[in-house]
PDB file of C-alpha atoms in Angstrom:
ATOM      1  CA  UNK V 120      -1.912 -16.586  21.796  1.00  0.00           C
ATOM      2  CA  UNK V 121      -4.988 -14.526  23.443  1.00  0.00           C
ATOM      3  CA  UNK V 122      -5.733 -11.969  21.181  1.00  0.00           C
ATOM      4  CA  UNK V 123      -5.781  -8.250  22.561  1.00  0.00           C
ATOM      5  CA  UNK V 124      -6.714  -5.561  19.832  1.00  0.00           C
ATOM      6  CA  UNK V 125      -4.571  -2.643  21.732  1.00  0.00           C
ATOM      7  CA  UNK V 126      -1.066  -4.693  22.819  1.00  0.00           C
ATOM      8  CA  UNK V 127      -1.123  -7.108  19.627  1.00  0.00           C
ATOM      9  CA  UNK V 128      -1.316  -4.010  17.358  1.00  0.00           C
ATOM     10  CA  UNK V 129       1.629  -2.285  19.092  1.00  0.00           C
ATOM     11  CA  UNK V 130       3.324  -5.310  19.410  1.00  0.00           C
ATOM     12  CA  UNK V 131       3.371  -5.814  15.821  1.00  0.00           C
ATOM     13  CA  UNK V 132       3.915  -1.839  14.559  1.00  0.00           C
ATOM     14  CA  UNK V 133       6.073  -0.844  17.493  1.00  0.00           C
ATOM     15  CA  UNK V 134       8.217  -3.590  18.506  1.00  0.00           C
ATOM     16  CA  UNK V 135      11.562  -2.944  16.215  1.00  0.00           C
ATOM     17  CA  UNK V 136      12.392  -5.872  15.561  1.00  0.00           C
ATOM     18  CA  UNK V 137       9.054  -6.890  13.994  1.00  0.00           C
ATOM     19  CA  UNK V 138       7.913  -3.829  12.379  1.00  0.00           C
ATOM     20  CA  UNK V 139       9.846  -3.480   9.431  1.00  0.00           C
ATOM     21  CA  UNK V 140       7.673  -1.575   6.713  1.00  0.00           C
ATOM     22  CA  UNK V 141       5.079  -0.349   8.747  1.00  0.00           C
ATOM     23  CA  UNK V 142       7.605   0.974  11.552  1.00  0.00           C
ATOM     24  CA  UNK V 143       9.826   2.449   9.026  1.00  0.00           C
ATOM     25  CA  UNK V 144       7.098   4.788   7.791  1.00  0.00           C
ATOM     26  CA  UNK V 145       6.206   5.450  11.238  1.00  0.00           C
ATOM     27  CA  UNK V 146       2.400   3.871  11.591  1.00  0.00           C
ATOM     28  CA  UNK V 147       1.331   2.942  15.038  1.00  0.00           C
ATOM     29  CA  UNK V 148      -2.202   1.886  16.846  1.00  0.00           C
ATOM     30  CA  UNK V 149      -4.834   4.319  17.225  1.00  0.00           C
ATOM     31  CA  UNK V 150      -8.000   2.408  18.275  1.00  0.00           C
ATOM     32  CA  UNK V 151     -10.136   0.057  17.854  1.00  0.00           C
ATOM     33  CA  UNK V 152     -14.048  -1.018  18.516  1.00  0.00           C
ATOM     34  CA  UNK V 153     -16.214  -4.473  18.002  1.00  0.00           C
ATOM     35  CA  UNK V 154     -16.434  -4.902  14.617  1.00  0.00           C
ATOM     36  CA  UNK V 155     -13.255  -2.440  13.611  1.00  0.00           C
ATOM     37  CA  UNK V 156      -9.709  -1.182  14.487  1.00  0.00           C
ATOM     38  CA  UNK V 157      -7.347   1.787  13.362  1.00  0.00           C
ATOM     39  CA  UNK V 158      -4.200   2.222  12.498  1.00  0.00           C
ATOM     40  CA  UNK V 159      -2.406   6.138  12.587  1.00  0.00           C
ATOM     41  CA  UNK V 160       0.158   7.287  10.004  1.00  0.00           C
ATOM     42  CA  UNK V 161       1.675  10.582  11.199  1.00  0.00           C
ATOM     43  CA  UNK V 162       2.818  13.153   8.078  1.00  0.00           C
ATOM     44  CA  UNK V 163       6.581  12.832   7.605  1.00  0.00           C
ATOM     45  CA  UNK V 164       8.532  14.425   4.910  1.00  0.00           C
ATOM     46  CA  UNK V 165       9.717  10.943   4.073  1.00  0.00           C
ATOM     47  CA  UNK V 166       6.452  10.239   3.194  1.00  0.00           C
ATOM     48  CA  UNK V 167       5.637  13.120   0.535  1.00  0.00           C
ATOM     49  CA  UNK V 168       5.169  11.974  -2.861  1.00  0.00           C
ATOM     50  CA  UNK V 169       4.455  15.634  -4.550  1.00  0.00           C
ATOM     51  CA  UNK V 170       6.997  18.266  -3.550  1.00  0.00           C
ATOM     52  CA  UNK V 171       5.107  20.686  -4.799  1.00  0.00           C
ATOM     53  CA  UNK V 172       2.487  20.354  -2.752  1.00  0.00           C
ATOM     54  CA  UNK V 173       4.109  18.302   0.310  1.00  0.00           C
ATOM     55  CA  UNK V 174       0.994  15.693  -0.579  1.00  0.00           C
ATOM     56  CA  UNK V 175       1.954  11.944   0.871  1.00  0.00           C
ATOM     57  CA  UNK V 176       2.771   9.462  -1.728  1.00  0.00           C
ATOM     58  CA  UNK V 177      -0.143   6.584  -2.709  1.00  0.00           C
ATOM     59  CA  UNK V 178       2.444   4.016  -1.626  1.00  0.00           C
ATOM     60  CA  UNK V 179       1.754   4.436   1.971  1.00  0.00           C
ATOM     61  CA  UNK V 180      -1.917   4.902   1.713  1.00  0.00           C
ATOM     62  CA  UNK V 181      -2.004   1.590   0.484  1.00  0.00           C
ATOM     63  CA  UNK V 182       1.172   0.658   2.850  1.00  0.00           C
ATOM     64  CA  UNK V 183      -1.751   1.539   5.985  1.00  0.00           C
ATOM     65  CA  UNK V 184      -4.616   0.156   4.479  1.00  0.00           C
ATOM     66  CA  UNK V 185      -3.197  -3.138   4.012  1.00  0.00           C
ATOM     67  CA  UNK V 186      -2.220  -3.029   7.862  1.00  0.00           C
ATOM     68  CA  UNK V 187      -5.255  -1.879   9.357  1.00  0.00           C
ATOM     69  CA  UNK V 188      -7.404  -4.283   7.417  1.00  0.00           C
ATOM     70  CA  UNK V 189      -5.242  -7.554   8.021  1.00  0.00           C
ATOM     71  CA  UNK V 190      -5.683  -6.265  11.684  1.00  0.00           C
ATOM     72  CA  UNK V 191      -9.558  -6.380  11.439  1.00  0.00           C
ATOM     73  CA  UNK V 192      -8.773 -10.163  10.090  1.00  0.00           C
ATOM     74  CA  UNK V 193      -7.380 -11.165  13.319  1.00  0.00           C
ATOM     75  CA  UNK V 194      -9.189  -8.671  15.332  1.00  0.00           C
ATOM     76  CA  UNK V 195     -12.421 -10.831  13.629  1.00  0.00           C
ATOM     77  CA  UNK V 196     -10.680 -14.067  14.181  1.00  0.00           C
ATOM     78  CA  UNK V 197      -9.981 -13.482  17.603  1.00  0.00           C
ATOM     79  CA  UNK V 198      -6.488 -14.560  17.021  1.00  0.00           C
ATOM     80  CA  UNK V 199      -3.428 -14.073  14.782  1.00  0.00           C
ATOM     81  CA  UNK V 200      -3.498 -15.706  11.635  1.00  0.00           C
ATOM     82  CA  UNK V 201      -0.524 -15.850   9.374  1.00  0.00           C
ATOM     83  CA  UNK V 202      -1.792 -14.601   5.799  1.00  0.00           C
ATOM     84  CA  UNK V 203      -1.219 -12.964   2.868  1.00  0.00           C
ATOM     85  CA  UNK V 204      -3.154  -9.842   0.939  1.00  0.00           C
ATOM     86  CA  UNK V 205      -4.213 -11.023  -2.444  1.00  0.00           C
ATOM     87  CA  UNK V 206      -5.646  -7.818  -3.921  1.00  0.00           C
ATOM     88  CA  UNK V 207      -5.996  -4.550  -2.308  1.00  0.00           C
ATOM     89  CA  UNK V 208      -8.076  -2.089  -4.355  1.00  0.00           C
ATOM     90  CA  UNK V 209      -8.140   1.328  -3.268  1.00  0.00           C
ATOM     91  CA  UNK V 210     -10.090   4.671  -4.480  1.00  0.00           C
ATOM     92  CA  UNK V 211      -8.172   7.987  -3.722  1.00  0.00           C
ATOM     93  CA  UNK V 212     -11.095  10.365  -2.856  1.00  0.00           C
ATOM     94  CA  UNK V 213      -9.048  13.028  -2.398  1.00  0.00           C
ATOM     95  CA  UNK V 214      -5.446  13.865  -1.435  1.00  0.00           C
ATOM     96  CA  UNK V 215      -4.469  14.157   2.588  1.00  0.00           C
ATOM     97  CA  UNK V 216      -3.968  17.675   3.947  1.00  0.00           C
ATOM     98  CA  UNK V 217      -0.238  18.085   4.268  1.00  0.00           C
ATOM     99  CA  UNK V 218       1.057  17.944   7.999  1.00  0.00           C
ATOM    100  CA  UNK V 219      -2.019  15.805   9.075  1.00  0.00           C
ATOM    101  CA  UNK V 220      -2.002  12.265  10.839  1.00  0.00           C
ATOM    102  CA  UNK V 221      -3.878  10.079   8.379  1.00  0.00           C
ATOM    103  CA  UNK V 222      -6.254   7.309  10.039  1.00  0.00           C
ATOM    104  CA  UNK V 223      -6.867   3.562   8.702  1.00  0.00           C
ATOM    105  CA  UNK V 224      -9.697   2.095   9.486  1.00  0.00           C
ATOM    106  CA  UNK V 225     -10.419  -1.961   8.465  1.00  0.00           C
ATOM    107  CA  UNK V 226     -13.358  -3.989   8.617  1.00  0.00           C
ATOM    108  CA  UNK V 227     -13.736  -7.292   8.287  1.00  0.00           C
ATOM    109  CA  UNK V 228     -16.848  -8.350   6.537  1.00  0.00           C
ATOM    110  CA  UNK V 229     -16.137 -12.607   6.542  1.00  0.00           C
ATOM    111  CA  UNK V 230     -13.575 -14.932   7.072  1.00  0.00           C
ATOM    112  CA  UNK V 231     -13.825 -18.141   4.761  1.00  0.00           C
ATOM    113  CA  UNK V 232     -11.685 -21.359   5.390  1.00  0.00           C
ATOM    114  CA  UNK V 233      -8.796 -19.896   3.452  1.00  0.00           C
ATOM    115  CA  UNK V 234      -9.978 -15.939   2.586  1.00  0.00           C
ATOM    116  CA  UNK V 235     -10.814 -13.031   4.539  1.00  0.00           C
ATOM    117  CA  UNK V 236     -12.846 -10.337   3.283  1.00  0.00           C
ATOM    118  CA  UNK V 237     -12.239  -6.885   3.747  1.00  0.00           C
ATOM    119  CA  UNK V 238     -13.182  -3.041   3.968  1.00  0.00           C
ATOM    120  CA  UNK V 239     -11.406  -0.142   4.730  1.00  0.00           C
ATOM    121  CA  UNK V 240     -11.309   3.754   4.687  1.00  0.00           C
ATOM    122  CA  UNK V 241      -8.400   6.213   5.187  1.00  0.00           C
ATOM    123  CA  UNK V 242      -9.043   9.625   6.885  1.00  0.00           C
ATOM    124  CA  UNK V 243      -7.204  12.237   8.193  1.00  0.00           C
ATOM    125  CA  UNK V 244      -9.617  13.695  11.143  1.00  0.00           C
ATOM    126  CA  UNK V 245     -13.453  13.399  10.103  1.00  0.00           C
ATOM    127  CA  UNK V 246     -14.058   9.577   9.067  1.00  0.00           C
ATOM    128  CA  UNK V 247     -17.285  11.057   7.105  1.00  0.00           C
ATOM    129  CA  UNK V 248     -14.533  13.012   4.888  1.00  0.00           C
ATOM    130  CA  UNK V 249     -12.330  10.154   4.001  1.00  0.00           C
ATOM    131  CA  UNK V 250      -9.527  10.491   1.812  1.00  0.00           C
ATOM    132  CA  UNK V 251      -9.235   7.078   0.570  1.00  0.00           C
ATOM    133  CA  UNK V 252     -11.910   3.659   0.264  1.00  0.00           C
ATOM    134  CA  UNK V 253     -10.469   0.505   0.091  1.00  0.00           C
ATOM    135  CA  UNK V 254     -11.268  -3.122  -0.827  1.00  0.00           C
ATOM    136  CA  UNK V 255      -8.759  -5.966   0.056  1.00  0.00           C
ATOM    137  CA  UNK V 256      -8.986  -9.644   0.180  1.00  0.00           C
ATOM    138  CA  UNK V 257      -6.533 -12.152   2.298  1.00  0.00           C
ATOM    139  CA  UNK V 258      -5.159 -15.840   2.102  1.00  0.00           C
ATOM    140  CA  UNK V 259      -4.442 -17.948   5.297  1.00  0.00           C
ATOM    141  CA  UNK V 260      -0.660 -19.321   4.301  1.00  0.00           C
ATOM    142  CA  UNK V 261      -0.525 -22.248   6.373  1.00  0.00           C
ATOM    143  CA  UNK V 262      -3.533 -24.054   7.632  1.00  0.00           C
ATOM    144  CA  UNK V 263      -6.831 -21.787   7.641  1.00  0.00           C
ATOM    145  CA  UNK V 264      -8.904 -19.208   9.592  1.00  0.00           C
ATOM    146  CA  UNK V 265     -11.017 -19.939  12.797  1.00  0.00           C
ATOM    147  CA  UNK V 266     -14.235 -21.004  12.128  1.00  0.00           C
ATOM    148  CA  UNK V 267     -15.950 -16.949  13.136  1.00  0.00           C
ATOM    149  CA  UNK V 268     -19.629 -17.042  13.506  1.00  0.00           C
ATOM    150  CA  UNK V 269     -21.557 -15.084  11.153  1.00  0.00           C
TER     151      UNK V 269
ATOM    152  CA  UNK T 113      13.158  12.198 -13.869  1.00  0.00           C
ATOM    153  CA  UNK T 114      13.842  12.873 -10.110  1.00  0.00           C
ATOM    154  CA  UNK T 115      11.562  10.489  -7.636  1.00  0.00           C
ATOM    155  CA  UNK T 116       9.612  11.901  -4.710  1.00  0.00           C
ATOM    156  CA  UNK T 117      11.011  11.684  -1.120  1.00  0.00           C
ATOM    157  CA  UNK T 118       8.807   8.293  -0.706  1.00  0.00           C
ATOM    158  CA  UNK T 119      11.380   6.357  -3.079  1.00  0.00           C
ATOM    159  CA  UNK T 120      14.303   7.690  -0.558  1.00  0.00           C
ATOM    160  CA  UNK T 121      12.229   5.682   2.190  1.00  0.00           C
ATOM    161  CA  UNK T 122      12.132   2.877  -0.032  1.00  0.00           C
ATOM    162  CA  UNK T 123      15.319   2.693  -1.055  1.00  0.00           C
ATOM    163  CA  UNK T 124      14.854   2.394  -4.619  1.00  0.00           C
ATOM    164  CA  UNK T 125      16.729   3.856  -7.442  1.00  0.00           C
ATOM    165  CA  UNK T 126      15.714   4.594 -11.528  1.00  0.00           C
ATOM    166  CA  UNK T 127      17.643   2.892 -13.627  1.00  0.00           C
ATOM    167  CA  UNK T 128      16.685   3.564 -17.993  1.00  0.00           C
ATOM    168  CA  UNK T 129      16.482  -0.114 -19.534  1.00  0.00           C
ATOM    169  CA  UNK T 130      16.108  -0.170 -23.554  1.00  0.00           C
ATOM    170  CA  UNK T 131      15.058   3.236 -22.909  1.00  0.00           C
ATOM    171  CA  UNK T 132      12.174   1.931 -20.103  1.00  0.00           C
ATOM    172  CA  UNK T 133      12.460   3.413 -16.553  1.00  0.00           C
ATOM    173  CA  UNK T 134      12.932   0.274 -14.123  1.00  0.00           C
ATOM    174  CA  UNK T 135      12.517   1.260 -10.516  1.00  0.00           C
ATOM    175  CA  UNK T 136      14.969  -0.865  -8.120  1.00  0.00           C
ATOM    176  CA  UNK T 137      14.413  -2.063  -5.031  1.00  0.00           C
ATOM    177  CA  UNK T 138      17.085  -3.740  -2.783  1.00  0.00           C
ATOM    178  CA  UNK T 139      15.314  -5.651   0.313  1.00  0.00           C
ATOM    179  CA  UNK T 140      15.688  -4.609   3.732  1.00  0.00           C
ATOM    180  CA  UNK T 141      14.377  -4.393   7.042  1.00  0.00           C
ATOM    181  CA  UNK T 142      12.899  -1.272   6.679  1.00  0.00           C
ATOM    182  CA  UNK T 143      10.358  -2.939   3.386  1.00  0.00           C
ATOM    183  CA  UNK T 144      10.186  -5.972   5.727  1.00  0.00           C
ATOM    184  CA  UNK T 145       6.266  -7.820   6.410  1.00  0.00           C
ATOM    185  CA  UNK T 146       6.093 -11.163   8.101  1.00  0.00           C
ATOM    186  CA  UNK T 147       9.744 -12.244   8.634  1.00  0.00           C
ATOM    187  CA  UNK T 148      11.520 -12.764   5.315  1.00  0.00           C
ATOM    188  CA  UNK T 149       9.248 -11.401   2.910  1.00  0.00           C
ATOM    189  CA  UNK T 150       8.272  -7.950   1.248  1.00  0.00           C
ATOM    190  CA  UNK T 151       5.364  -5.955   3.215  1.00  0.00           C
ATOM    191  CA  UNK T 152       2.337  -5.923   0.588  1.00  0.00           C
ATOM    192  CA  UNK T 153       2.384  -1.764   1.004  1.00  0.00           C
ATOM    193  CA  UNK T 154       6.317  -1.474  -0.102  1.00  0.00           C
ATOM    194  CA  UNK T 155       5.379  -3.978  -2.714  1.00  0.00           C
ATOM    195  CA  UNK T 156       2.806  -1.871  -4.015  1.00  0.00           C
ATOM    196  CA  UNK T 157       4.650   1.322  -3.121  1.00  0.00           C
ATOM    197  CA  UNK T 158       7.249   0.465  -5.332  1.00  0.00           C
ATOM    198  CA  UNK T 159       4.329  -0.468  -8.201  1.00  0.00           C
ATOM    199  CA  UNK T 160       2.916   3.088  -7.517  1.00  0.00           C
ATOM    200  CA  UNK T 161       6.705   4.520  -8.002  1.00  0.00           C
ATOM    201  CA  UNK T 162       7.082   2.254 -11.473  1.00  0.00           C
ATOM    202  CA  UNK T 163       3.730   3.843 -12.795  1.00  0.00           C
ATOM    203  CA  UNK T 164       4.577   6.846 -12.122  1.00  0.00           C
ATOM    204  CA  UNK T 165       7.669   6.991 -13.757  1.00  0.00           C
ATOM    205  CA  UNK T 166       6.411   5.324 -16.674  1.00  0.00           C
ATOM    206  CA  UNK T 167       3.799   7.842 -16.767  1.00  0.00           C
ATOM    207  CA  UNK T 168       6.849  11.069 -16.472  1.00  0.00           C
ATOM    208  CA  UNK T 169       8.522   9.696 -18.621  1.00  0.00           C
ATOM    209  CA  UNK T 170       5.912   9.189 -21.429  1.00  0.00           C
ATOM    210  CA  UNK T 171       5.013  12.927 -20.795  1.00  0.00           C
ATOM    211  CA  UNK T 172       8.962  13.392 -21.366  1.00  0.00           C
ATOM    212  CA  UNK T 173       9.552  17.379 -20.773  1.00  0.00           C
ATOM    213  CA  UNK T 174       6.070  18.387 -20.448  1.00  0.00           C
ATOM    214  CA  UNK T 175       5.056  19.795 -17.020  1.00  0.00           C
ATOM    215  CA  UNK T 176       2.361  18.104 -15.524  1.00  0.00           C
ATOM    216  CA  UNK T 177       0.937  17.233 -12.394  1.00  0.00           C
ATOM    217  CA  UNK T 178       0.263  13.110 -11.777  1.00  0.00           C
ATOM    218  CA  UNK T 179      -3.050  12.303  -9.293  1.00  0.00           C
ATOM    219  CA  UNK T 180      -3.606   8.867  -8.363  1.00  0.00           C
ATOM    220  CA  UNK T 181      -7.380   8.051  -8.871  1.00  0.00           C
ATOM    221  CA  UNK T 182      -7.235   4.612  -7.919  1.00  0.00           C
ATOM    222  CA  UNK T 183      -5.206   1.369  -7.538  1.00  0.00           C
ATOM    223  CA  UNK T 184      -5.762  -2.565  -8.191  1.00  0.00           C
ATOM    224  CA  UNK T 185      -3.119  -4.533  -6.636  1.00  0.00           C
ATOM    225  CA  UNK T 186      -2.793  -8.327  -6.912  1.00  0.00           C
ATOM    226  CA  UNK T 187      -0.217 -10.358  -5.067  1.00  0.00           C
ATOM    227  CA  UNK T 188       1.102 -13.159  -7.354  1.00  0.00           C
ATOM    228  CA  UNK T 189       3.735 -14.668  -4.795  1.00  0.00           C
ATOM    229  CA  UNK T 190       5.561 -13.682  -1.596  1.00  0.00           C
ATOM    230  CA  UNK T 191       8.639 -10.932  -2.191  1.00  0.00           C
ATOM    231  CA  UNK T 192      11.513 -12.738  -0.607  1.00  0.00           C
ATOM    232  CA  UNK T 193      14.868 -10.888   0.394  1.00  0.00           C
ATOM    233  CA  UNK T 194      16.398 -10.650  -2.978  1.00  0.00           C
ATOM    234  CA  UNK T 195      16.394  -7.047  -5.247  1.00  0.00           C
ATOM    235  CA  UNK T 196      12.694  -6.203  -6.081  1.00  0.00           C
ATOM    236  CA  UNK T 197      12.530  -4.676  -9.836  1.00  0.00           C
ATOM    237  CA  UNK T 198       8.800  -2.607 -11.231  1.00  0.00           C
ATOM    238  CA  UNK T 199       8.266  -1.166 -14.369  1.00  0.00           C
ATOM    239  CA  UNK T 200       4.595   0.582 -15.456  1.00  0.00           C
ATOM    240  CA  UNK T 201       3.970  -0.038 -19.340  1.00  0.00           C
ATOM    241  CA  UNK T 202       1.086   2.637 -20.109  1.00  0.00           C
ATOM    242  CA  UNK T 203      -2.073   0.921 -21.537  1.00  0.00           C
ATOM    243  CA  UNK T 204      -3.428   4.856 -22.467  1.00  0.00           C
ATOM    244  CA  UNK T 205      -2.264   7.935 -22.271  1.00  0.00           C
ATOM    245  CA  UNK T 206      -5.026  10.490 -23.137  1.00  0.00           C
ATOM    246  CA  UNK T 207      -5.633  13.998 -22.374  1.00  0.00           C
ATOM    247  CA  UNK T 208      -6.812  13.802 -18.918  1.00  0.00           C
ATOM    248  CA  UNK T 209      -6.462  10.324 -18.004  1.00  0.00           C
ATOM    249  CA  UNK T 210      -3.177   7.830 -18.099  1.00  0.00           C
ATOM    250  CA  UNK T 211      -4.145   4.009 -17.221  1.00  0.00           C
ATOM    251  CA  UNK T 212      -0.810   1.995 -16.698  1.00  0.00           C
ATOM    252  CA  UNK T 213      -0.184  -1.513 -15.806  1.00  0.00           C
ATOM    253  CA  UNK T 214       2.997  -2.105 -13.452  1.00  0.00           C
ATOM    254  CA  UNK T 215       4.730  -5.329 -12.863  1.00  0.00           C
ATOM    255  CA  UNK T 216       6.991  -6.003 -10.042  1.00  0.00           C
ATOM    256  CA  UNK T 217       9.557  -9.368 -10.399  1.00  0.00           C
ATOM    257  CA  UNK T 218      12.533 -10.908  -8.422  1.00  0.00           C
ATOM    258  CA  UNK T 219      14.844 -13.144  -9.841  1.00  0.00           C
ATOM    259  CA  UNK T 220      12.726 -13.524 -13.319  1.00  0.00           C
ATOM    260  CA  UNK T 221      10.593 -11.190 -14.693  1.00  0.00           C
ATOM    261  CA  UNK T 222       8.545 -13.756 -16.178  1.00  0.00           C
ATOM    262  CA  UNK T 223       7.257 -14.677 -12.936  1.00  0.00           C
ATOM    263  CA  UNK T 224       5.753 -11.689 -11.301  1.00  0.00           C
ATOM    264  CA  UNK T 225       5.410 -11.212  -7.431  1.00  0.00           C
ATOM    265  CA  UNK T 226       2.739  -8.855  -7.964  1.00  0.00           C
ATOM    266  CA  UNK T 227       0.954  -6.721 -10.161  1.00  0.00           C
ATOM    267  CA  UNK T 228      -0.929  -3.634 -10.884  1.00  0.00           C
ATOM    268  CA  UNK T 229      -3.777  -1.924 -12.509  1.00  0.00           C
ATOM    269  CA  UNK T 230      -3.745   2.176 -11.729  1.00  0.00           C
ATOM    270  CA  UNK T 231      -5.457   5.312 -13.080  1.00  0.00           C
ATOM    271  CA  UNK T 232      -4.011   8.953 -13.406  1.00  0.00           C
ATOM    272  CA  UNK T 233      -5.089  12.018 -13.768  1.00  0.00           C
ATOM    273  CA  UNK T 234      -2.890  14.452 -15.340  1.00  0.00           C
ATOM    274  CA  UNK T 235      -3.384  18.041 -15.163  1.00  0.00           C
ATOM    275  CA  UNK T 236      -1.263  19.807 -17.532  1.00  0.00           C
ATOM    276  CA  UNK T 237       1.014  22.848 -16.413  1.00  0.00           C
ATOM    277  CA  UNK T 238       0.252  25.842 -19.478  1.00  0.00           C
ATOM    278  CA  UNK T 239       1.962  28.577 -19.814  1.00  0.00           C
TER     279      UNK T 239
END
């Protein structure tokens, strides 16, 4: 399958029948460049994990994060890889303003055999302000990654 | 202990065993990854609901507000479509700072799907 940053990403957040999480809490494709790709999360009030203060849960932080940096696996790979996260480690900088679209942005830094290495931040408008850092590694479940020069 | 809007999206529910809130989580499409399995982010959405609770609940009536500082996730096996149960057992609970440890499981607890490592600050409501 040729790999296109802009219609696999939709394909696999805004195609219903494939979505699942990620369409449930409303994510979709925002952009991408060489070397990353982003992934939006509009505010909902489904989302809010603080009442109070109408602050989005951690859940779908982490929900994004995961997303956007499995998509800078295959957006490395040039292709789509089936896989697994491992660990996903992420730093809450701050909290998201209320009301605002928050951004993922992944990075793949190397793709082994069988792991991917990855970096991500969450933002929602200035990506020099993020609201979140994250660290997350992957598995290939059935066979292994591309060979992706270095 | 009510549970944020978020758990509505999940689906999951609270449920008090030997006096330790379990958080519930039946599958569905909407927590759905690859085909068949649990999406990493509900997985550790419903981690981040367990700690939580753990965390109310050790703080009982006091009013306080819970901030996530940070999360360590590790994926032990693939959530299948069966019910998805998390509970957070608190490691500390200081002043400022609660550091729990939550556990999601499917058909036997003794073999976790994932786990959890996450840091809280609590800011306590006076007066």
């Amino acid at each position: 399958m040729d790999w296109n940053p802009t219609v696999m990403a939709r394909y696999l957040l805004e195609t219903p029948s494939v979505a699942g999480h990620g369409g449930r809490l409303g994510q979709r494709y925002h952009a991408h460049g060489d070397d990353w790709i982003e992934v939006a999360q509009p505010w909902h009030e489904g989302l809010v994990g603080d009442e109070e203060t109408g602050i989005i849960a951690s859940g779908p932080i982490i929900a994004l994060m995961d997303v956007a940096t499995s998509l800078a696996v295959w957006h490395r790979c040039n292709a789509f890889v089936a896989h697994a996260t491992l660990d996903l480690r992420v730093d809450y900088l701050r909290p998201a303003r209320p009301h605002q679209t928050v951004i993922g942005r992944g990075e793949c830094l190397r793709v082994t055999r069988s792991i991917a290495f990855t970096r991500g931040i969450a933002h929602d408008g200035d990506p020099d302000d993020p609201v979140a850092h994250v660290a997350a590694t992957f598995m290939a479940t059935t066979g292994s990654y591309p060979r992706v020069a270095a | 202990m009510t549970l944020p809007p978020y758990a509505q999206l999940l689906g999951v529910t609270l449920e008090l065993v030997d006096d330790v809130p379990e958080i519930v989580m039946p599958f569905g499409q909407h927590v759905v990854g690859r085909p068949g399995y649990l999406q990493g982010g509900a997985i550790a959405g419903l981690l981040e609901v367990a700690a939580v609770a753990a965390v109310r609940h050790a703080l009982a009536a006091e009013a306080a507000r819970i901030k996530p500082i940070n999360a360590t996730v590790d994926f032990m096996r693939g959530g299948r479509d069966h019910v998805t149960r998390a509970a957070g057992e608190i490691t500390r609970l200081g002043a400022r700072i609660a550091t729990v440890t939550a556990v999601a499981w499917q058909d036997d607890r003794a073999r976790p799907i994932a786990s959890a490592r996450m840091n809280y600050l609590i800011e306590r409501v006076t007066g």
